[in-house]
Tab-separated table of C-alpha atoms in Angstrom:
chain	number	residue	atom	x	y	z
A	1	PHE	CA	-19.918	-19.228	28.189
A	2	THR	CA	-21.050	-15.854	28.917
A	3	ILE	CA	-17.509	-14.323	28.730
A	4	TYR	CA	-16.969	-15.978	25.238
A	5	ILE	CA	-20.199	-14.627	23.866
A	6	SER	CA	-19.581	-11.360	25.331
A	7	PHE	CA	-15.833	-11.533	23.428
A	8	VAL	CA	-17.366	-12.658	20.229
A	9	PHE	CA	-19.952	-9.842	20.361
A	10	ALA	CA	-16.964	-7.538	20.878
A	11	LYS	CA	-15.329	-8.772	17.859
A	12	ILE	CA	-18.486	-8.288	15.479
A	13	LEU	CA	-18.843	-4.720	17.222
A	14	LEU	CA	-15.052	-4.020	16.323
A	15	ALA	CA	-15.821	-5.243	12.603
A	16	THR	CA	-18.995	-3.428	12.174
A	17	LYS	CA	-17.225	-0.160	13.349
A	18	LYS	CA	-13.718	-0.846	10.784
A	19	CYS	CA	-16.500	-1.314	7.711
A	20	LEU	CA	-18.533	1.876	8.713
A	21	CYS	CA	-15.216	3.912	8.874
A	22	GLN	CA	-14.070	2.487	5.522
A	23	ARG	CA	-17.557	3.525	4.054
A	24	ALA	CA	-17.144	6.814	5.364
A	25	ARG	CA	-13.730	7.059	3.871
A	26	ILE	CA	-14.892	5.873	0.228
A	27	SER	CA	-18.182	8.045	0.404
A	28	ARG	CA	-15.428	11.288	0.916
A	29	VAL	CA	-13.746	10.133	-1.953
A	30	MET	CA	-16.693	9.538	-4.186
A	31	ALA	CA	-17.925	13.182	-3.232
A	32	SER	CA	-14.858	14.638	-4.110
A	33	ASN	CA	-14.951	13.064	-7.636
A	34	GLY	CA	-18.223	14.345	-8.161
A	35	VAL	CA	-19.625	10.827	-8.448
A	36	ILE	CA	-23.911	10.487	-8.253
A	37	SER	CA	-24.775	7.974	-5.666
A	38	GLN	CA	-28.044	6.361	-5.804
A	39	GLY	CA	-29.399	3.956	-3.139
A	40	LEU	CA	-26.167	3.204	-1.366
A	41	THR	CA	-27.812	2.181	1.395
A	42	ARG	CA	-25.351	-0.842	2.253
A	43	LEU	CA	-21.713	-1.368	1.681
A	44	ASN	CA	-20.441	-4.261	-0.697
A	45	LYS	CA	-17.670	-6.507	0.251
A	46	PRO	CA	-15.073	-4.923	-1.749
A	47	PHE	CA	-15.098	-1.960	0.522
A	48	CYS	CA	-14.866	-3.921	3.809
A	49	ASN	CA	-11.872	-5.396	2.007
A	50	TYR	CA	-9.918	-2.214	0.959
A	51	SER	CA	-7.764	-1.928	4.286
A	52	SER	CA	-6.675	-5.291	3.785
A	53	TRP	CA	-6.045	-4.631	0.193
A	54	MET	CA	-3.771	-1.987	1.322
A	55	ARG	CA	-1.858	-3.815	3.707
A	56	ARG	CA	-1.050	-6.165	0.933
A	57	ARG	CA	-0.326	-3.371	-1.275
A	58	GLN	CA	2.985	-2.480	0.699
A	59	TYR	CA	4.426	-5.876	-0.098
A	60	GLU	CA	2.917	-6.473	-3.729
A	61	GLU	CA	3.606	-4.781	-7.052
A	62	VAL	CA	-0.032	-2.916	-7.422
A	63	PRO	CA	-0.596	-0.311	-9.549
A	64	ASP	CA	-0.877	3.402	-8.324
A	65	GLU	CA	-4.573	3.344	-9.120
A	66	PHE	CA	-7.344	0.372	-9.000
A	67	GLU	CA	-10.929	-0.532	-10.388
A	68	LEU	CA	-13.042	-1.198	-7.544
A	69	PRO	CA	-16.030	-3.186	-9.172
A	70	TYR	CA	-19.535	-2.597	-7.912
A	71	HIS	CA	-22.478	-5.652	-7.866
A	72	ASN	CA	-25.288	-4.375	-10.029
A	73	ASN	CA	-27.975	-5.432	-7.453
A	74	HIS	CA	-30.801	-3.606	-6.170
A	75	GLN	CA	-29.209	-3.193	-2.946
A	76	SER	CA	-26.257	-0.521	-3.668
A	77	GLU	CA	-25.334	0.583	-6.829
A	78	ILE	CA	-23.525	3.608	-8.322
A	79	LEU	CA	-25.081	5.159	-11.444
A	80	ASP	CA	-24.177	7.965	-13.542
A	81	SER	CA	-26.437	10.626	-15.289
A	82	SER	CA	-27.731	8.349	-17.810
A	83	GLY	CA	-28.677	5.262	-15.056
A	84	GLN	CA	-25.448	3.109	-16.217
A	85	PRO	CA	-23.267	1.528	-13.578
A	86	VAL	CA	-20.198	3.460	-13.443
A	87	MET	CA	-16.389	2.117	-12.526
A	88	ILE	CA	-14.978	4.213	-9.660
A	89	LYS	CA	-11.237	4.678	-9.902
A	90	ILE	CA	-9.409	5.638	-6.705
A	91	ASP	CA	-6.283	6.920	-6.496
A	92	VAL	CA	-4.193	5.119	-3.499
A	93	PRO	CA	-1.171	6.656	-1.462
A	94	VAL	CA	2.368	5.881	-1.395
A	95	PRO	CA	2.768	2.730	0.982
A	96	LEU	CA	4.212	4.241	4.383
A	97	ARG	CA	7.282	2.098	4.375
A	98	ASP	CA	9.505	3.109	1.531
A	99	GLU	CA	13.162	2.002	2.968
A	100	PRO	CA	13.934	-1.711	2.818
A	101	ARG	CA	13.460	-3.890	5.639
A	102	PHE	CA	16.849	-5.378	5.265
A	103	PRO	CA	19.471	-2.854	4.110
A	104	LYS	CA	22.793	-3.822	2.785
A	105	GLU	CA	24.956	-1.067	4.841
A	106	LYS	CA	28.149	-2.025	3.071
A	107	TRP	CA	30.042	0.221	5.143
A	108	LYS	CA	29.078	-1.372	8.300
A	109	THR	CA	30.423	-4.555	6.787
A	110	PHE	CA	33.704	-3.154	6.121
A	111	TYR	CA	33.894	-1.739	9.769
A	112	SER	CA	33.241	-4.850	11.136
A	113	PHE	CA	35.857	-6.624	8.761
A	114	VAL	CA	38.492	-4.162	9.950
A	115	ILE	CA	37.596	-5.138	14.035
A	116	LEU	CA	38.103	-8.845	13.004
A	117	VAL	CA	41.282	-8.028	11.713
A	118	ALA	CA	42.562	-5.973	14.416
A	119	ASN	CA	41.548	-8.587	16.884
A	120	PHE	CA	42.974	-11.727	14.735
A	121	ILE	CA	46.200	-9.228	15.115
A	122	LEU	CA	45.719	-8.929	18.906
A	123	ALA	CA	45.452	-12.632	19.179
A	124	THR	CA	48.548	-13.184	17.191
A	125	VAL	CA	50.363	-10.440	19.879
A	126	SER	CA	49.280	-12.328	22.510
A	127	LEU	CA	50.624	-15.548	21.304
A	128	SER	CA	53.959	-13.979	20.427
A	129	LEU	CA	54.289	-12.905	23.818
A	130	VAL	CA	53.008	-16.068	25.266
A	131	HIS	CA	55.441	-18.174	23.612
A	132	GLU	CA	58.254	-16.647	26.004
A	133	ARG	CA	56.357	-17.275	28.959
A	134	LEU	CA	55.952	-21.076	28.114
A	135	PRO	CA	57.047	-23.734	30.561
A	136	ASP	CA	60.078	-25.683	29.578
A	137	ARG	CA	59.163	-28.620	28.012
A	138	GLU	CA	62.046	-30.626	29.800
A	139	LYS	CA	61.057	-29.683	33.514
A	140	TYR	CA	57.210	-29.860	32.858
A	141	GLY	CA	55.574	-32.338	31.230
A	142	PRO	CA	51.564	-32.490	29.928
A	143	LEU	CA	48.958	-31.579	32.555
A	144	PRO	CA	46.896	-34.564	33.976
A	145	ASP	CA	44.163	-34.792	31.723
A	146	VAL	CA	41.145	-37.241	32.015
A	147	VAL	CA	40.824	-37.917	27.913
A	148	LEU	CA	44.378	-37.219	26.928
A	149	ASP	CA	45.579	-39.594	29.362
A	150	ASN	CA	43.679	-42.369	28.099
A	151	VAL	CA	44.041	-41.508	24.604
A	152	GLN	CA	46.938	-42.539	22.481
A	153	GLN	CA	48.570	-39.697	20.775
A	154	ILE	CA	48.260	-39.532	16.769
A	155	ASP	CA	50.108	-36.901	15.422
A	156	TRP	CA	48.306	-36.737	12.017
A	157	ALA	CA	44.862	-36.390	13.524
A	158	LEU	CA	45.456	-32.606	13.923
A	159	ASP	CA	46.066	-32.454	10.081
A	160	VAL	CA	42.978	-34.083	9.746
A	161	SER	CA	41.202	-31.342	12.037
A	162	GLU	CA	42.470	-28.513	10.015
A	163	ILE	CA	41.325	-29.971	6.719
A	164	LEU	CA	37.893	-30.473	8.099
A	165	ILE	CA	38.155	-26.638	9.424
A	166	MET	CA	38.891	-25.452	5.939
A	167	ILE	CA	36.022	-27.560	4.609
A	168	GLY	CA	33.625	-26.152	7.238
A	169	VAL	CA	34.674	-22.371	6.381
A	170	ASN	CA	34.881	-23.039	2.735
A	171	SER	CA	31.157	-24.065	2.775
A	172	CYS	CA	30.081	-21.429	5.277
A	173	THR	CA	32.021	-18.987	2.584
A	174	ILE	CA	29.918	-20.217	-0.232
A	175	LEU	CA	26.465	-19.926	1.753
A	176	ILE	CA	27.363	-16.316	2.521
A	177	ILE	CA	28.039	-15.457	-1.016
A	178	PHE	CA	24.693	-17.102	-2.357
A	179	HIS	CA	22.520	-15.538	0.500
A	180	LYS	CA	20.278	-12.860	-0.323
A	181	HIS	CA	21.211	-10.709	2.750
A	182	ARG	CA	24.981	-11.684	2.588
A	183	PHE	CA	26.428	-8.461	4.063
A	184	ILE	CA	24.370	-8.492	6.888
A	185	VAL	CA	25.293	-11.862	7.487
A	186	MET	CA	29.099	-11.237	6.748
A	187	ARG	CA	28.718	-8.380	9.352
A	188	ARG	CA	27.438	-10.807	12.142
A	189	VAL	CA	29.964	-13.520	11.511
A	190	PHE	CA	32.914	-10.781	11.684
A	191	LEU	CA	31.514	-9.361	14.733
A	192	ILE	CA	31.524	-12.841	16.338
A	193	MET	CA	34.440	-13.860	15.512
A	194	ALA	CA	36.082	-10.544	16.371
A	195	LEU	CA	34.590	-11.051	20.296
A	196	LEU	CA	35.868	-14.774	20.062
A	197	TYR	CA	39.602	-13.884	19.129
A	198	MET	CA	39.514	-10.878	21.398
A	199	LEU	CA	38.690	-12.781	24.500
A	200	ARG	CA	41.029	-15.831	23.211
A	201	SER	CA	43.972	-13.247	23.223
A	202	ILE	CA	43.242	-12.645	26.858
A	203	THR	CA	42.740	-16.187	28.476
A	204	MET	CA	45.710	-17.483	26.626
A	205	TYR	CA	47.641	-14.756	27.620
A	206	VAL	CA	46.855	-14.655	31.420
A	207	THR	CA	47.286	-18.253	31.983
A	208	VAL	CA	50.196	-20.336	30.048
A	209	LEU	CA	49.323	-24.165	30.183
A	210	PRO	CA	52.578	-26.649	29.203
A	211	VAL	CA	52.576	-28.074	25.817
A	212	PRO	CA	49.848	-31.306	25.812
A	213	ASN	CA	51.571	-32.803	22.713
A	214	THR	CA	55.276	-34.233	23.483
A	215	SER	CA	56.115	-34.474	19.834
A	216	TYR	CA	54.828	-30.958	18.412
A	217	TYR	CA	57.631	-28.676	17.017
A	218	CYS	CA	57.811	-25.420	19.230
A	219	SER	CA	60.385	-22.544	17.778
A	220	PRO	CA	63.134	-21.928	20.296
A	221	LYS	CA	62.534	-19.007	22.525
A	222	SER	CA	64.261	-15.531	21.564
A	223	ASN	CA	64.490	-14.501	25.147
A	224	SER	CA	63.389	-10.971	24.285
A	225	THR	CA	60.017	-9.815	22.971
A	226	THR	CA	60.895	-6.516	21.195
A	227	PRO	CA	58.687	-4.723	18.751
A	228	LEU	CA	60.949	-6.306	15.506
A	229	VAL	CA	60.468	-9.834	17.233
A	230	ILE	CA	56.431	-9.555	17.552
A	231	ALA	CA	56.281	-8.048	14.228
A	232	LYS	CA	58.274	-11.039	12.736
A	233	ARG	CA	55.796	-13.646	14.705
A	234	VAL	CA	52.758	-12.122	13.710
A	235	PHE	CA	53.552	-11.991	10.205
A	236	GLN	CA	54.332	-15.640	9.944
A	237	LEU	CA	51.155	-16.815	11.768
A	238	LEU	CA	49.224	-14.454	9.392
A	239	SER	CA	50.757	-15.959	6.262
A	240	GLY	CA	49.627	-19.372	7.820
A	241	PHE	CA	46.035	-18.401	8.670
A	242	GLY	CA	46.879	-19.660	12.108
A	243	LEU	CA	47.028	-23.456	10.936
A	244	SER	CA	49.686	-25.556	11.782
A	245	ILE	CA	49.053	-27.820	8.507
A	246	ASN	CA	51.483	-25.239	6.274
A	247	GLY	CA	54.175	-25.335	9.073
A	248	LYS	CA	53.507	-21.638	9.994
A	249	HIS	CA	52.159	-22.131	13.276
A	250	THR	CA	55.789	-23.142	15.213
A	251	PHE	CA	54.378	-20.946	18.264
A	252	CYS	CA	53.095	-22.773	21.241
A	253	GLY	CA	50.962	-21.357	24.412
A	254	ASP	CA	47.622	-20.826	22.610
A	255	TYR	CA	45.739	-23.413	24.715
A	256	ILE	CA	42.868	-21.762	26.595
A	257	TYR	CA	40.592	-21.867	24.582
A	258	SER	CA	40.793	-23.841	21.369
A	259	GLY	CA	41.031	-22.112	18.231
A	260	HIS	CA	40.476	-25.224	16.396
A	261	THR	CA	37.425	-26.062	18.348
A	262	VAL	CA	35.766	-22.178	17.828
A	263	MET	CA	35.943	-22.654	14.026
A	264	LEU	CA	34.617	-25.832	13.860
A	265	VAL	CA	31.434	-25.043	16.214
A	266	LEU	CA	31.140	-21.663	14.328
A	267	ALA	CA	31.189	-23.196	10.955
A	268	TYR	CA	28.372	-25.529	12.073
A	269	LEU	CA	26.036	-22.529	13.844
A	270	ILE	CA	26.618	-20.600	10.777
A	271	ILE	CA	25.050	-23.477	8.121
A	272	SER	CA	22.341	-24.311	10.708
A	273	GLU	CA	21.290	-20.877	11.075
A	274	TYR	CA	21.179	-19.303	7.632
A	275	SER	CA	20.908	-22.339	5.181
A	276	PRO	CA	17.279	-23.746	4.281
A	277	LYS	CA	15.442	-25.676	7.147
A	278	ARG	CA	14.537	-28.355	4.776
A	279	PHE	CA	18.284	-29.067	4.178
A	280	TYR	CA	18.589	-31.799	7.137
A	281	ALA	CA	21.232	-33.708	5.553
A	282	ILE	CA	23.462	-30.455	5.282
A	283	HIS	CA	22.750	-29.501	8.541
A	284	TRP	CA	23.800	-33.025	9.945
A	285	ALA	CA	26.852	-32.987	7.548
A	286	ALA	CA	27.869	-29.840	9.411
A	287	TRP	CA	27.616	-31.231	12.606
A	288	LEU	CA	29.174	-34.497	12.004
A	289	ASN	CA	32.076	-32.088	10.554
A	290	ALA	CA	32.427	-30.266	13.949
A	291	LEU	CA	32.449	-33.138	15.828
A	292	VAL	CA	35.018	-35.166	14.039
A	293	GLY	CA	37.179	-32.261	14.074
A	294	ILE	CA	37.507	-31.852	17.553
A	295	VAL	CA	37.948	-35.445	18.393
A	296	MET	CA	40.655	-35.044	16.134
A	297	VAL	CA	42.057	-32.286	18.040
A	298	LEU	CA	42.185	-34.381	21.251
A	299	LEU	CA	43.251	-37.674	19.444
A	300	ALA	CA	46.308	-35.399	18.501
A	301	HIS	CA	46.686	-34.257	21.921
A	302	GLY	CA	46.605	-30.525	20.059
A	303	HIS	CA	44.474	-29.074	23.230
A	304	TYR	CA	43.591	-29.954	26.591
A	305	THR	CA	40.007	-31.264	26.834
A	306	ILE	CA	39.438	-27.980	29.052
A	307	ASP	CA	40.260	-26.145	26.420
A	308	VAL	CA	37.896	-27.807	23.890
A	309	LEU	CA	34.916	-27.347	26.737
A	310	ILE	CA	35.514	-23.564	27.222
A	311	ALA	CA	35.587	-22.934	23.409
A	312	TYR	CA	32.265	-25.032	22.616
A	313	TYR	CA	30.557	-22.860	25.928
A	314	VAL	CA	32.061	-19.478	24.852
A	315	THR	CA	31.361	-19.870	21.099
A	316	THR	CA	27.708	-21.116	21.549
A	317	ARG	CA	26.801	-18.662	24.066
A	318	LEU	CA	27.931	-15.671	22.232
A	319	PHE	CA	26.420	-16.918	18.992
A	320	TRP	CA	23.099	-17.470	20.419
A	321	THR	CA	23.047	-14.682	22.528
A	322	TYR	CA	23.924	-12.247	19.670
A	323	HIS	CA	21.460	-13.731	17.288
A	324	GLY	CA	18.798	-13.468	20.547
A	325	LEU	CA	19.292	-9.946	20.745
A	326	ALA	CA	19.391	-9.159	17.112
A	327	ASN	CA	16.424	-10.630	16.483
A	328	ASN	CA	14.088	-9.433	19.332
A	329	GLY	CA	14.424	-5.319	19.119
A	330	MET	CA	13.036	-5.094	22.524
A	331	LEU	CA	16.105	-6.740	24.117
A	332	LEU	CA	18.325	-3.970	22.718
A	333	LYS	CA	16.658	-1.281	24.981
A	334	GLN	CA	18.521	-0.365	28.548
A	335	THR	CA	15.867	-1.103	30.843
A	336	SER	CA	16.650	-2.281	34.848
A	337	ASN	CA	14.951	-5.722	34.238
A	338	ASN	CA	16.641	-6.727	30.656
A	339	TYR	CA	19.882	-8.294	31.928
A	340	MET	CA	20.799	-9.271	28.835
A	341	GLY	CA	21.206	-5.527	27.777
A	342	ARG	CA	24.088	-5.251	30.235
A	343	GLU	CA	26.819	-7.122	28.211
A	344	TRP	CA	29.618	-4.680	27.380
A	345	TRP	CA	29.580	-5.020	23.626
A	346	ILE	CA	25.763	-4.162	23.376
A	347	PRO	CA	26.472	-0.769	22.199
A	348	TYR	CA	28.163	-2.190	19.343
A	349	LEU	CA	25.477	-4.577	18.608
A	350	ARG	CA	23.028	-1.566	18.504
A	351	TYR	CA	24.960	0.280	16.071
A	352	PHE	CA	25.309	-2.843	13.738
A	353	GLU	CA	21.971	-4.085	13.741
A	354	LYS	CA	19.516	-0.714	14.574
A	355	ASN	CA	18.223	-1.061	11.078
A	356	ILE	CA	17.709	-4.768	10.838
A	357	ARG	CA	13.759	-5.436	11.839
A	358	GLY	CA	13.558	-9.072	12.812
A	359	PRO	CA	15.250	-12.433	11.940
A	360	VAL	CA	17.284	-12.423	8.443
A	361	PRO	CA	15.077	-14.880	6.211
A	362	ARG	CA	16.605	-17.722	4.478
A	363	GLN	CA	16.806	-16.207	0.823
A	364	TYR	CA	19.330	-16.757	-1.988
A	365	GLU	CA	19.956	-15.466	-4.871
A	366	TRP	CA	22.550	-15.578	-7.728
A	367	PRO	CA	25.643	-13.089	-6.400
A	368	ILE	CA	26.776	-11.130	-9.396
A	369	SER	CA	24.240	-9.433	-11.496
A	370	TRP	CA	25.264	-9.739	-15.428
A	371	PRO	CA	23.432	-13.276	-15.792
A	372	ARG	CA	20.144	-11.948	-14.233
A	373	ARG	CA	20.581	-8.735	-16.454
A	374	PHE	CA	21.187	-11.004	-19.586
A	375	PHE	CA	18.188	-13.207	-18.870
A	376	SER	CA	15.857	-10.383	-18.268
A	377	LYS	CA	16.516	-8.833	-21.692
A	378	LEU	CA	15.346	-12.139	-23.146
A	379	PRO	CA	11.472	-11.882	-24.923
A	380	SER	CA	9.120	-13.540	-22.537
A	381	ARG	CA	6.300	-15.481	-23.883
A	382	GLU	CA	2.746	-15.392	-22.164
A	383	SER	CA	0.729	-18.497	-22.138
């Protein structure tokens, strides 16, 4: 109880000191304006709220000068030479923070897109090389898998999975377009996808697994990996966006880890992170879309179960780690006890996120300017 009373008393002393400091400040302003003060023995409430008013002014549109009213009482009043109460006008200084809290930095978004394209091409080059090292399907059958061995192969399920991928990607695209801080969100998505594709290009190259689907068509091997052959394969894969539903993905061996699972899980994470929290139905729909898509991949024997598990783990850890570091600036500093800051890609994150202060708010706006400009020119009526 004694500690509590001491704490309350200390807070009262601090508040009193703060009001006295504000009183001295206002007194200096009045003296500089030549205002005659009579009977100013105790500071009125508006003075004590001056500092909080200043803090609010940094985030609200307030005129450069404001009128501070004084109560007409016997304890404190300011009179002019004729004895009438006066209204003091105080020039308010410019807010300390002029720069935006969430700058667009479009050039950084462009850089991140270039990094994504480069890593996507790297993944297609890796697949083009892996295709030549694919185990012979006549000698090596699918590996034992606890899920695939107990599930009948359904070929059309892979098309369903890719349709669900397109639904998730298009939903994320619409969400990002209407997000107020769309350039920041795009930048983060591009960087995360670039890291995922880069890691996938390594894992699929170092370990080549047999084809799990016994009926999936794989192009014949050319028994050569000349630059021209690789370039043709890369162009074919890029023209089909890495999907097999359009008949362009006829090269096999990209199993560790599952690209289908990466896109399905990433679409859900983006929607849950940047859509309004109250849109529970959309969040559950995105989660169900990802779950059904992953199940369809396994039903089609498009990937081994280990491919799906690794893809889920890598995608979720990378997404959560990136946003955890970006939302907490202290974690971006290199210290002996900050093990999160030892990720090899942290320097890139520092560059792209150094001007972002805190979590990106879930705010939305119309993406183009002409409707807003049109409605802003319409005459307004005050009620």
